[in-house]
Short mmCIF file of C-alpha atoms in Angstrom, two decimals:
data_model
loop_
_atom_site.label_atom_id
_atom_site.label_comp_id
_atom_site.label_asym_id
_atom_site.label_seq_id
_atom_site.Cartn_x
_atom_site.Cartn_y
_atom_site.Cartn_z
CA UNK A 1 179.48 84.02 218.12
CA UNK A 2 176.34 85.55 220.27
CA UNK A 3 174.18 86.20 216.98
CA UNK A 4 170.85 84.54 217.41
CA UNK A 5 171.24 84.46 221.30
CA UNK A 6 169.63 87.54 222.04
CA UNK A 7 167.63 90.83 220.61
CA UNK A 8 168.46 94.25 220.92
CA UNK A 9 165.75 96.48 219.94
CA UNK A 10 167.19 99.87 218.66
CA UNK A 11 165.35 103.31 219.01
CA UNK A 12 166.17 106.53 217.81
CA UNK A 13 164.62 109.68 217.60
CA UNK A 14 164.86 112.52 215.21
CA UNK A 15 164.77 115.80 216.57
CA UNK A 16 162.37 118.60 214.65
CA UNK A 17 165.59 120.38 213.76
CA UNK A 18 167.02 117.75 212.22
CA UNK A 19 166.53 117.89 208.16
CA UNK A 20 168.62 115.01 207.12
CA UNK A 21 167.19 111.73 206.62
CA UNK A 22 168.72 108.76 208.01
CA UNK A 23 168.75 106.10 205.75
CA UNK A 24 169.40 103.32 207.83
CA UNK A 25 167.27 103.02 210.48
CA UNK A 26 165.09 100.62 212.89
CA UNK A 27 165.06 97.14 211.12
CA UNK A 28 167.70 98.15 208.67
CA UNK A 29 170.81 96.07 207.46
CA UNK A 30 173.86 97.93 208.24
CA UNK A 31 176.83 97.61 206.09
CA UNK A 32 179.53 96.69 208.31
CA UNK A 33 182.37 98.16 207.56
CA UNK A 34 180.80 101.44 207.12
CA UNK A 35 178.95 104.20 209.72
CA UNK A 36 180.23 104.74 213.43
CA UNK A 37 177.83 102.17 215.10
CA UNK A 38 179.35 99.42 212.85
CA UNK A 39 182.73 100.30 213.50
CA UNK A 40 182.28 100.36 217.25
CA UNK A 41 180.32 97.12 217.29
CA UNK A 42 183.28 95.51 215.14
CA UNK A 43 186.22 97.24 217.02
CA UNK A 44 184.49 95.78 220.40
CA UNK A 45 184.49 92.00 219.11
CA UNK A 46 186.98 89.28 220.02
CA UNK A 47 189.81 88.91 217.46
CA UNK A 48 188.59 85.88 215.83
CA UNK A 49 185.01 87.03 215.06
CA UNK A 50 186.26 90.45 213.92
CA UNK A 51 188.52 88.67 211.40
CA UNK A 52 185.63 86.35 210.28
CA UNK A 53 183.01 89.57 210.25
CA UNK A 54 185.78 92.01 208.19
CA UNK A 55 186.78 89.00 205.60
CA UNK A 56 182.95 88.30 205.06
CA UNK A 57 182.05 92.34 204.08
CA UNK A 58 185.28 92.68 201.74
CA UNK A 59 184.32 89.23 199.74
CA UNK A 60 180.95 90.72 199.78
CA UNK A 61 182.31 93.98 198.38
CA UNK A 62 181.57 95.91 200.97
CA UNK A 63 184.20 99.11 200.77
CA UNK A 64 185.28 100.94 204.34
CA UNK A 65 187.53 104.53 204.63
CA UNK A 66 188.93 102.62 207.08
CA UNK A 67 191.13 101.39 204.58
CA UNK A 68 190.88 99.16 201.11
CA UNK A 69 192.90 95.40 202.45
CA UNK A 70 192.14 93.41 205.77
CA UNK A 71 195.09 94.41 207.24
CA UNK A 72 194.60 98.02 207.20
CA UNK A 73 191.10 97.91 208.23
CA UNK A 74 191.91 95.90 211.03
CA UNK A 75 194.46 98.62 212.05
CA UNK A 76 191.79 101.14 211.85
CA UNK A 77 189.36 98.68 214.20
CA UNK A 78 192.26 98.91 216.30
CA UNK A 79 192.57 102.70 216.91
CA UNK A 80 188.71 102.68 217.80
CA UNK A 81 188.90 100.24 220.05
CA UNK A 82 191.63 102.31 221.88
CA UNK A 83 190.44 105.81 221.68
CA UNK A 84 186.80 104.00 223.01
CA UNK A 85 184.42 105.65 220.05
CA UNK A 86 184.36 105.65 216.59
CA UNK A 87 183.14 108.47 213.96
CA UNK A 88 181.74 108.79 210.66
CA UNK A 89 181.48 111.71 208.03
CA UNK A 90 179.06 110.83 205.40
CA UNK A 91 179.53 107.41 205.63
CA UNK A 92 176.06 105.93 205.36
CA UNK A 93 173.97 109.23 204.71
CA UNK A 94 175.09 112.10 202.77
CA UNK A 95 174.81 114.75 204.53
CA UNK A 96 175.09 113.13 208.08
CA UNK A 97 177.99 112.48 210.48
CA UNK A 98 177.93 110.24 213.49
CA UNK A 99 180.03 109.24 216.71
CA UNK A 100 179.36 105.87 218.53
CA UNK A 101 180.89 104.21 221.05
CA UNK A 102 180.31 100.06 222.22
CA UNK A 103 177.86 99.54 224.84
CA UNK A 104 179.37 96.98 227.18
CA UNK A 105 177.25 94.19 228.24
CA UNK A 106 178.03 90.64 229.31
CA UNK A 107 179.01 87.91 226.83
CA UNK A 108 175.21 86.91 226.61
CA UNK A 109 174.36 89.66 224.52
CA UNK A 110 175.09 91.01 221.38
CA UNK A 111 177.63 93.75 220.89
CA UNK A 112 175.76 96.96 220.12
CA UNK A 113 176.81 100.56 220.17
CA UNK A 114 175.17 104.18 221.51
CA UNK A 115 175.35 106.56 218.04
CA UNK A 116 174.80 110.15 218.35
CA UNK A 117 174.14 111.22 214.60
CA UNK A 118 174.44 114.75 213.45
CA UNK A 119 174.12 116.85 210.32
CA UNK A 120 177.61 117.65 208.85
CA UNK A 121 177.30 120.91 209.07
CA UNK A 122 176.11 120.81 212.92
CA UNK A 123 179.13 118.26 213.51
CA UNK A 124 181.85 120.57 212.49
CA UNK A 125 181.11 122.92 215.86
CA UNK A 126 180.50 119.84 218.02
CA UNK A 127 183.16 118.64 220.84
CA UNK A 128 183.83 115.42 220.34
CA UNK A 129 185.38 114.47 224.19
CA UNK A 130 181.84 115.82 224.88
CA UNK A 131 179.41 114.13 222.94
CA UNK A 132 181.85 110.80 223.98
CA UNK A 133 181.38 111.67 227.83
CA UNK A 134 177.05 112.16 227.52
CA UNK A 135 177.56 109.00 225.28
CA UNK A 136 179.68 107.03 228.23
CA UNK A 137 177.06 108.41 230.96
CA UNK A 138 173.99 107.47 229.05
CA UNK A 139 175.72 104.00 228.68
CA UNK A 140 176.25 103.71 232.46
CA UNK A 141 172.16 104.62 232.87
CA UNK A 142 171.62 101.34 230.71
CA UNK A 143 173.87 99.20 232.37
CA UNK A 144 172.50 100.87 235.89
CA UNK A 145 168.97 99.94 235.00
CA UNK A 146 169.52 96.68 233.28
CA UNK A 147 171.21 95.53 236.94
CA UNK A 148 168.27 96.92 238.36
CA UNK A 149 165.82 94.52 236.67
CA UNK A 150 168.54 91.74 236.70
CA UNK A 151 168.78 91.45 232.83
CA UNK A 152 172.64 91.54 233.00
CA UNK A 153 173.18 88.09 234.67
#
């Protein structure tokens, strides 16, 4: 497991149009079977840490409309990790939704994930396959710049 290796700062920013808290943000604990950054982080992980991670949550209680057992949820991590994003509807916030996909660094970093969070009523006119593609070319602009400064070796 990378946890402890490295630190990945998170920033987000709240547009003036946007009237929904978010309840978790900077330098909060995620729940981790819950909200579409978790589930892209866990869908991204090797097999062995994603069982470890998914076992830990449900004897913690943690609850996931992915599914109520290990083996469905797993399923479920499955189908994100091959449609490359992962969404959420009211998941963490009430009246928010959310679509993430896993930023892919090198195996000195942390998994982390690129979330585009909405309100729910704003998310049911949104294209998904778009919001996916600026999501995919914002991640490229990361890993562009972090090759720049050599912070990917």
């Amino acid at each position: 497991s990378q946890v402890g290796k490295k630190i990945i700062s998170v920033y987000h920013q709240k547009p003036a149009n946007h009237d929904n808290p978010i309840g978790f943000g900077r330098g909060t604990n995620m729940p981790l079977l819950r909200g579409a950054g978790s589930k892209a982080l866990l869908a991204q992980l090797k097999t062995k840490e994603q069982n470890q991670l998914v076992k830990l949550a449900l004897e913690h209680g943690e609850t996931s409309l992915l599914g109520q057992d290990f083996d469905t949820i797993k399923h479920g991590l499955k189908t994100i990790k091959q449609q490359g994003y992962a969404m959420s509807h009211a998941e963490l916030d009430q009246n928010n939704a959310a679509i993430a996909i896993p930023l892919h660094l090198n195996e000195h970093y942390l998994p982390t994930a690129l979330t585009a969070i909405f309100s729910l009523q704003r998310m049911k006119t949104i294209d998904t396959a778009l919001i996916v593609r600026i999501l995919q070319h914002s991640q490229a602009q990361i890993l562009q710049q972090l090759a720049e400064h050599d912070t990917l070796v």
